[in-house]
PDB file of C-alpha atoms in Angstrom:
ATOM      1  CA  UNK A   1      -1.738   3.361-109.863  1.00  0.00           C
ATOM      2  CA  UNK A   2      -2.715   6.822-110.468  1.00  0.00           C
ATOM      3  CA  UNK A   3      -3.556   8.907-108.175  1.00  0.00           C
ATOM      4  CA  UNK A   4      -6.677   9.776-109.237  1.00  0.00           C
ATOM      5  CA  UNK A   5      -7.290   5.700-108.844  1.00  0.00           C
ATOM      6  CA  UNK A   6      -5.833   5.889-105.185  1.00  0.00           C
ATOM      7  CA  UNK A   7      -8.220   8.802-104.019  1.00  0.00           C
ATOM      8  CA  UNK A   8     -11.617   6.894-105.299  1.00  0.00           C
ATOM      9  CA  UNK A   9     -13.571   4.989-102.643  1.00  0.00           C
ATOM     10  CA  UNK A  10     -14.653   1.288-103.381  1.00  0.00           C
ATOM     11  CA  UNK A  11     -17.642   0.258-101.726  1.00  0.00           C
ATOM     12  CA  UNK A  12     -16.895  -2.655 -99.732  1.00  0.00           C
ATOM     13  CA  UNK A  13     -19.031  -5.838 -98.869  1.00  0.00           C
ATOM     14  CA  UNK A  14     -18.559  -8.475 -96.425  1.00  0.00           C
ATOM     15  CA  UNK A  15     -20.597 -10.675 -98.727  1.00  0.00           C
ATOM     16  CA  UNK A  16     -17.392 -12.764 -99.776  1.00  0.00           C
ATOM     17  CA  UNK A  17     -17.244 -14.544 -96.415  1.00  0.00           C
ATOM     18  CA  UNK A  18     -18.889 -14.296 -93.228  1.00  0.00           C
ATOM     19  CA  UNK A  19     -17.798 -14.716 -89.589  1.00  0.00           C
ATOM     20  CA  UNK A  20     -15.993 -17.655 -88.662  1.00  0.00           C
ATOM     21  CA  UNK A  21     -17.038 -19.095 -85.522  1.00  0.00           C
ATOM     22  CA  UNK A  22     -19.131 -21.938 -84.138  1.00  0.00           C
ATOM     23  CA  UNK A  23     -21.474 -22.602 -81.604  1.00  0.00           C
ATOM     24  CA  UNK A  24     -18.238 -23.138 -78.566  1.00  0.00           C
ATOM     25  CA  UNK A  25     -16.934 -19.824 -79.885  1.00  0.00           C
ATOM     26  CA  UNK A  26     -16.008 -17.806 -76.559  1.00  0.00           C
ATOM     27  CA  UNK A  27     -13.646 -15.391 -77.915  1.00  0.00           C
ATOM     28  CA  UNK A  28     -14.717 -12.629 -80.627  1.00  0.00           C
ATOM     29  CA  UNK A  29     -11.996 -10.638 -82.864  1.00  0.00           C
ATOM     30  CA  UNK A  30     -12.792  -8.460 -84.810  1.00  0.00           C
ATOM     31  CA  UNK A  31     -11.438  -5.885 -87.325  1.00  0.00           C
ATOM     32  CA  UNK A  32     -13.154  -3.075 -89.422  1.00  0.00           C
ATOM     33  CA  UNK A  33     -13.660  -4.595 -92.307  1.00  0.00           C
ATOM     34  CA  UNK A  34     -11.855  -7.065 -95.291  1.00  0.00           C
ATOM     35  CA  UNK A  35      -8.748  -5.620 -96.579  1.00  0.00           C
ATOM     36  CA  UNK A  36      -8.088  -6.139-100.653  1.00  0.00           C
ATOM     37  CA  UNK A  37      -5.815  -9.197-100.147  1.00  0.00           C
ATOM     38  CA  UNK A  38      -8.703 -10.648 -97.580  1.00  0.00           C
ATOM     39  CA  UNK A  39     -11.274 -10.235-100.067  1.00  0.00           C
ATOM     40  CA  UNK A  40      -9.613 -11.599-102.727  1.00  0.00           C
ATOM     41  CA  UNK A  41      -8.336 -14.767-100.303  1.00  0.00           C
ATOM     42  CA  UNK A  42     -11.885 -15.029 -98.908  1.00  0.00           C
ATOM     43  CA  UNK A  43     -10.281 -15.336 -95.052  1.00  0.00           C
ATOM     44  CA  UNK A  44      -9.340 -12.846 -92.788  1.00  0.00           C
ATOM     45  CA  UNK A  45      -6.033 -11.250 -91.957  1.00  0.00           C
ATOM     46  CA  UNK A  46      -4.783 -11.996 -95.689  1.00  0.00           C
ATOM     47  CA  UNK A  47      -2.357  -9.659 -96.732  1.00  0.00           C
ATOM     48  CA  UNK A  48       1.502 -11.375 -96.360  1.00  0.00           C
ATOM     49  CA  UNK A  49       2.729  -8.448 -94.099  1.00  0.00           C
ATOM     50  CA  UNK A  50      -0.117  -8.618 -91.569  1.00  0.00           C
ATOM     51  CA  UNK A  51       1.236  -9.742 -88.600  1.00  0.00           C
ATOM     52  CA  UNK A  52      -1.953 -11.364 -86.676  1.00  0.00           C
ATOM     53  CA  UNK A  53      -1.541 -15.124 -88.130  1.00  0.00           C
ATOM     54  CA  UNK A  54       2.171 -14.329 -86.909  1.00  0.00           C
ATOM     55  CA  UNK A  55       0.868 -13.214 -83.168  1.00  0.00           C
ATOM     56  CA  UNK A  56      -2.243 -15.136 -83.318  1.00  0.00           C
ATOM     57  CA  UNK A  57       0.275 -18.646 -83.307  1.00  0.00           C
ATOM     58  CA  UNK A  58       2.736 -16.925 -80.883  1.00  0.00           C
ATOM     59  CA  UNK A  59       0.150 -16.349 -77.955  1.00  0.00           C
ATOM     60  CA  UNK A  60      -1.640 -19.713 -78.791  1.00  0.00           C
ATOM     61  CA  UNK A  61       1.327 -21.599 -79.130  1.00  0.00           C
ATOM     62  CA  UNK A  62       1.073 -23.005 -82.216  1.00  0.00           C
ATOM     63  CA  UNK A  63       2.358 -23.681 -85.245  1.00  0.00           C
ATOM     64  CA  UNK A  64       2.203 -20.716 -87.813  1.00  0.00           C
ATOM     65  CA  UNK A  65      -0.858 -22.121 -90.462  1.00  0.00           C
ATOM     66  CA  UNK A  66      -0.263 -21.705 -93.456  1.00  0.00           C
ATOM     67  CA  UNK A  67      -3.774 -22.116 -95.117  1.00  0.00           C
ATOM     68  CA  UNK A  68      -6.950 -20.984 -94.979  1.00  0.00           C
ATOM     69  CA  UNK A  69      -8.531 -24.363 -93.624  1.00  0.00           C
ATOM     70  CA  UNK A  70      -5.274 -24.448 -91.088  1.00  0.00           C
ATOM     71  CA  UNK A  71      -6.361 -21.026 -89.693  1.00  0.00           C
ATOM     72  CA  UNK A  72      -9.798 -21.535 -89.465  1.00  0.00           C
ATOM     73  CA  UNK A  73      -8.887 -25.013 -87.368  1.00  0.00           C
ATOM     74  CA  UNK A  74      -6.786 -22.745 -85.291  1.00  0.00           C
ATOM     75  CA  UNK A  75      -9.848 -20.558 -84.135  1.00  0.00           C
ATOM     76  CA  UNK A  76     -12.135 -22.993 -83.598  1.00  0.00           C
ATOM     77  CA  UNK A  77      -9.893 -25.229 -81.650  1.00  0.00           C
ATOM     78  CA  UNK A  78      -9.651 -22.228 -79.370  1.00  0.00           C
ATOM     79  CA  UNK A  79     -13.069 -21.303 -79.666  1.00  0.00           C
ATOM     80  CA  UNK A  80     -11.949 -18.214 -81.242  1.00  0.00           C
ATOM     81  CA  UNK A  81     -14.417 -16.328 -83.488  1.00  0.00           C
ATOM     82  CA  UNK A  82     -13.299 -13.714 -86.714  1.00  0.00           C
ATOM     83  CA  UNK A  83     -15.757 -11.166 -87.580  1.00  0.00           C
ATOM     84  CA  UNK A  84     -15.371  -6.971 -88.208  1.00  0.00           C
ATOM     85  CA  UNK A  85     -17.562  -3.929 -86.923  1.00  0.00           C
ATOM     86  CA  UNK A  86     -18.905  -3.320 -90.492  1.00  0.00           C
ATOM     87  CA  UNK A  87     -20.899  -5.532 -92.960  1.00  0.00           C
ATOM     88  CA  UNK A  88     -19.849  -2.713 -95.637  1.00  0.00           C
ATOM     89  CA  UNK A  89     -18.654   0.516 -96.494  1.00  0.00           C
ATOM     90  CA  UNK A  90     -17.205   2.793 -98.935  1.00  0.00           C
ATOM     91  CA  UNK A  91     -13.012   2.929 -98.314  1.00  0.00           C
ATOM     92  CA  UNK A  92      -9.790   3.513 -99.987  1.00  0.00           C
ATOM     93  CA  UNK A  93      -7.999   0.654-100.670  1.00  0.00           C
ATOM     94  CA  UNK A  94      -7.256  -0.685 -97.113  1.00  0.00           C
ATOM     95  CA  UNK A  95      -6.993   2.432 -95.436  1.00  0.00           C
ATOM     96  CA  UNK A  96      -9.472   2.303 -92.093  1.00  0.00           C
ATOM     97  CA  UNK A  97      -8.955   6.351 -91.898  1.00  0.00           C
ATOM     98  CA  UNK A  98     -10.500   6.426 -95.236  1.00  0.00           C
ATOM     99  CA  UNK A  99     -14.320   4.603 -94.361  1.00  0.00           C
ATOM    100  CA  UNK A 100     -17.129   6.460 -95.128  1.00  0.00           C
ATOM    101  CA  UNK A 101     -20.922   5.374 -95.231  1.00  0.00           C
ATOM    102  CA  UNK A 102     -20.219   2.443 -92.638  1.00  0.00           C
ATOM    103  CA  UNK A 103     -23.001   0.024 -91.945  1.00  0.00           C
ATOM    104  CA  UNK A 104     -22.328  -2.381 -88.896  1.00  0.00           C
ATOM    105  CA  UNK A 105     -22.464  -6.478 -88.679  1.00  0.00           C
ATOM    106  CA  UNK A 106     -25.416  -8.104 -86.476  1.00  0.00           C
ATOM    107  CA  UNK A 107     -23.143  -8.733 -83.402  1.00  0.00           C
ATOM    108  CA  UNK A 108     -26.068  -9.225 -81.238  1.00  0.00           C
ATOM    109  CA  UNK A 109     -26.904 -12.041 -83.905  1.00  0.00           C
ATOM    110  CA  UNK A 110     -23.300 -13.728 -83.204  1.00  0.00           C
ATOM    111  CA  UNK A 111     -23.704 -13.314 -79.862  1.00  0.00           C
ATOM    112  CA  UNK A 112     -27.029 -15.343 -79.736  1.00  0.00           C
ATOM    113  CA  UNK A 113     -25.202 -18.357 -82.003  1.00  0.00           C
ATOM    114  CA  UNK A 114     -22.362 -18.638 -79.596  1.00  0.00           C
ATOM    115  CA  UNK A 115     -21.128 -18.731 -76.111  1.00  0.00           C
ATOM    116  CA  UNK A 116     -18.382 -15.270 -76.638  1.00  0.00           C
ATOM    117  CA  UNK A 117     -18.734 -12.911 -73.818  1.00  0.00           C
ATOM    118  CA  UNK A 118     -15.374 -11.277 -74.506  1.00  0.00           C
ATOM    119  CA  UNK A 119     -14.656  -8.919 -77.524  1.00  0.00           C
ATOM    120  CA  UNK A 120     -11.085  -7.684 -78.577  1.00  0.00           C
ATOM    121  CA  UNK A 121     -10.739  -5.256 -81.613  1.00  0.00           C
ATOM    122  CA  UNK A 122      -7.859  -5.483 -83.649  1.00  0.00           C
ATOM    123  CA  UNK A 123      -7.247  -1.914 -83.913  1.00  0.00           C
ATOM    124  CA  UNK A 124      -8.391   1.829 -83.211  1.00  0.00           C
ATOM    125  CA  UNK A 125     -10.852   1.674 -86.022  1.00  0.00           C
ATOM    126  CA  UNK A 126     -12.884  -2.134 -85.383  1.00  0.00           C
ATOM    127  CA  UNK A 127     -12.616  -0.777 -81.836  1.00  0.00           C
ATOM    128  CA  UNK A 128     -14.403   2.871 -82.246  1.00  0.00           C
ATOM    129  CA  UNK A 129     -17.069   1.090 -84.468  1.00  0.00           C
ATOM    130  CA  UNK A 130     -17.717  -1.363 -82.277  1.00  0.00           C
ATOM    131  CA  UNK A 131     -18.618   0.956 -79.332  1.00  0.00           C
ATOM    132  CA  UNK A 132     -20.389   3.202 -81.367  1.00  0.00           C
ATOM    133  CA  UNK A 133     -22.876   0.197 -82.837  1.00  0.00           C
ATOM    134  CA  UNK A 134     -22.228  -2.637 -80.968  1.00  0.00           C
ATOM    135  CA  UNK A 135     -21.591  -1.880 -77.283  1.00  0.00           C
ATOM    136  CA  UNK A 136     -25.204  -0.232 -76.743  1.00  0.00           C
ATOM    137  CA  UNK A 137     -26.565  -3.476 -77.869  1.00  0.00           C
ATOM    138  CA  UNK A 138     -24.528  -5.858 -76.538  1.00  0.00           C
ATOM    139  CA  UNK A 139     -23.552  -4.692 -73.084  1.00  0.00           C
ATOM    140  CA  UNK A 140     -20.497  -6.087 -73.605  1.00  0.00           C
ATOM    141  CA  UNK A 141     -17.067  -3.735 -73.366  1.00  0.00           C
ATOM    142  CA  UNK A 142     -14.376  -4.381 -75.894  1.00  0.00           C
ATOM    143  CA  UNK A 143     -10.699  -4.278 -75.485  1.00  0.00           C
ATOM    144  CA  UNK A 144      -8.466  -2.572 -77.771  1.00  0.00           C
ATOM    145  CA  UNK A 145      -5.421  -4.022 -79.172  1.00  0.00           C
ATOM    146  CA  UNK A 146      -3.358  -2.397 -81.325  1.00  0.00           C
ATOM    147  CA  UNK A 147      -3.381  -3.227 -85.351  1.00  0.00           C
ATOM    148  CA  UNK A 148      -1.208  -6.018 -86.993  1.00  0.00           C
ATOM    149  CA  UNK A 149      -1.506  -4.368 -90.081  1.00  0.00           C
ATOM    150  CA  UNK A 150       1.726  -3.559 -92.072  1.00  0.00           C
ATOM    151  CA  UNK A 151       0.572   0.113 -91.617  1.00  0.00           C
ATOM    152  CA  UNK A 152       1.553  -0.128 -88.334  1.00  0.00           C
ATOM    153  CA  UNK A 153       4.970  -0.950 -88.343  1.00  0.00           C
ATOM    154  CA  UNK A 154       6.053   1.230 -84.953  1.00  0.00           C
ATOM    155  CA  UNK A 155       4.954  -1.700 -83.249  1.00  0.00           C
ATOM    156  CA  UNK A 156       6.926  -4.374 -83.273  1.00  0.00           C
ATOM    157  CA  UNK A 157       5.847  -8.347 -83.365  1.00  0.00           C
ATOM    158  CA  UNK A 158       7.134  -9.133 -79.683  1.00  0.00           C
ATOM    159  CA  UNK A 159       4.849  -6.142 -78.089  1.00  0.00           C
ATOM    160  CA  UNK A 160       1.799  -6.813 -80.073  1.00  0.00           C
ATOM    161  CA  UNK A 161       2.484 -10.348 -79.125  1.00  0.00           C
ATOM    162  CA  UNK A 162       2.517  -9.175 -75.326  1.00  0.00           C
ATOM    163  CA  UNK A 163      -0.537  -7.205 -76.079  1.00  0.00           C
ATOM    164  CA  UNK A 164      -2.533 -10.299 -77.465  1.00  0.00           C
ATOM    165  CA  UNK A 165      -1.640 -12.289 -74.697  1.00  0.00           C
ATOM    166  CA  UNK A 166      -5.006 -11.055 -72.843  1.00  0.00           C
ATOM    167  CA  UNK A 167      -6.616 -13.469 -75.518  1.00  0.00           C
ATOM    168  CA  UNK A 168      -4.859 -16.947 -74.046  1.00  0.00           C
ATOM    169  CA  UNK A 169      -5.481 -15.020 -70.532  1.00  0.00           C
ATOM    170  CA  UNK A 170      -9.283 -14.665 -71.224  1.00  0.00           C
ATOM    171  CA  UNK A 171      -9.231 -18.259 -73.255  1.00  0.00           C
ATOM    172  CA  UNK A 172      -7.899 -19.847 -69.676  1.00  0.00           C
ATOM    173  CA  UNK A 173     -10.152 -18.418 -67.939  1.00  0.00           C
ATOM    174  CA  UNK A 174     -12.662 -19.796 -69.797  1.00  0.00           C
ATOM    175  CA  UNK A 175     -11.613 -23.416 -69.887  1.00  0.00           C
ATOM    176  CA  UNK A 176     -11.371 -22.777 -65.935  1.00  0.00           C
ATOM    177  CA  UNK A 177     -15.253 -22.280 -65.354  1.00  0.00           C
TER     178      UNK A 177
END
């Protein structure tokens, strides 16, 4: 690619697929928004290297899905909703650091469809636009895990396993009530 190519922003749309979730959903994740490989899949989370189907499994205790359909059946039988902080943007490639002209998701819409009262963000990025358009609107405080994305490889799988764990914590507590 030349690098001309890598320094021009694509506008992005989150028209491809919306948020997965269902009326039970308790739990909302969210990142920023669709990377290449999860546009072109139509799912979340797509690219081979990500790490959150890998994590997501792990602190579930499940087997790793494979497919699309098996990962959505994971979420909902957790009552686990996907979703991002923006509906679109302009960005390079699938760099977060690159996002420019950001326009957020209806969360409060979500939020009326479902039963979530707990928000994580999967990353410093879903979690900065989520408290910037979301939180004021919403009332509800987000927690900040750090990214499974291949770009950040200094943490490893077994502490952002650990780190996800608040999500089975927060799914338990749930299921307790």
């Amino acid at each position: 690619m030349s690098e001309n190519k890598m320094s021009e922003r694509t506008h992005v749309t989150h028209e491809a697929f919306g948020p997965l979730y269902d009326a039970d959903s308790e739990v909302l994740i969210l990142g920023s928004i669709p990377s290449p490989k999860s546009r072109e899949q139509r799912f979340y989370y797509g690219h081979p290297q990500n790490r959150f189907w890998k994590v997501m499994a792990a602190v579930l205790e499940e087997s790793l899905p494979s497919t699309v359909e098996e990962k959505a059946e994971m979420m909902h039988r957790h009552h686990i909703a996907l979703w991002d902080s923006l509906s679109e943007c302009d960005i390079r490639g699938a760099s977060d650091a690159s996002i420019q002209n950001p326009v957020p998701t209806d969360i409060p819409w979500l939020l009326r469809e479902t039963k979530i009262h707990a928000v994580f963000c999967t990353g410093a990025t879903a979690y900065r636009y989520y408290e910037k358009y979301h939180f004021p609107a919403t009332g509800i405080s987000a927690v900040r895990l750090p990214s499974t994305s291949p770009a950040n490889a200094a943490v490893s799988l077994e502490k952002l396993t650990e780190a996800y764990k608040m999500i089975a914590d927060m799914l338990s507590k749930c299921l307790k009530k």
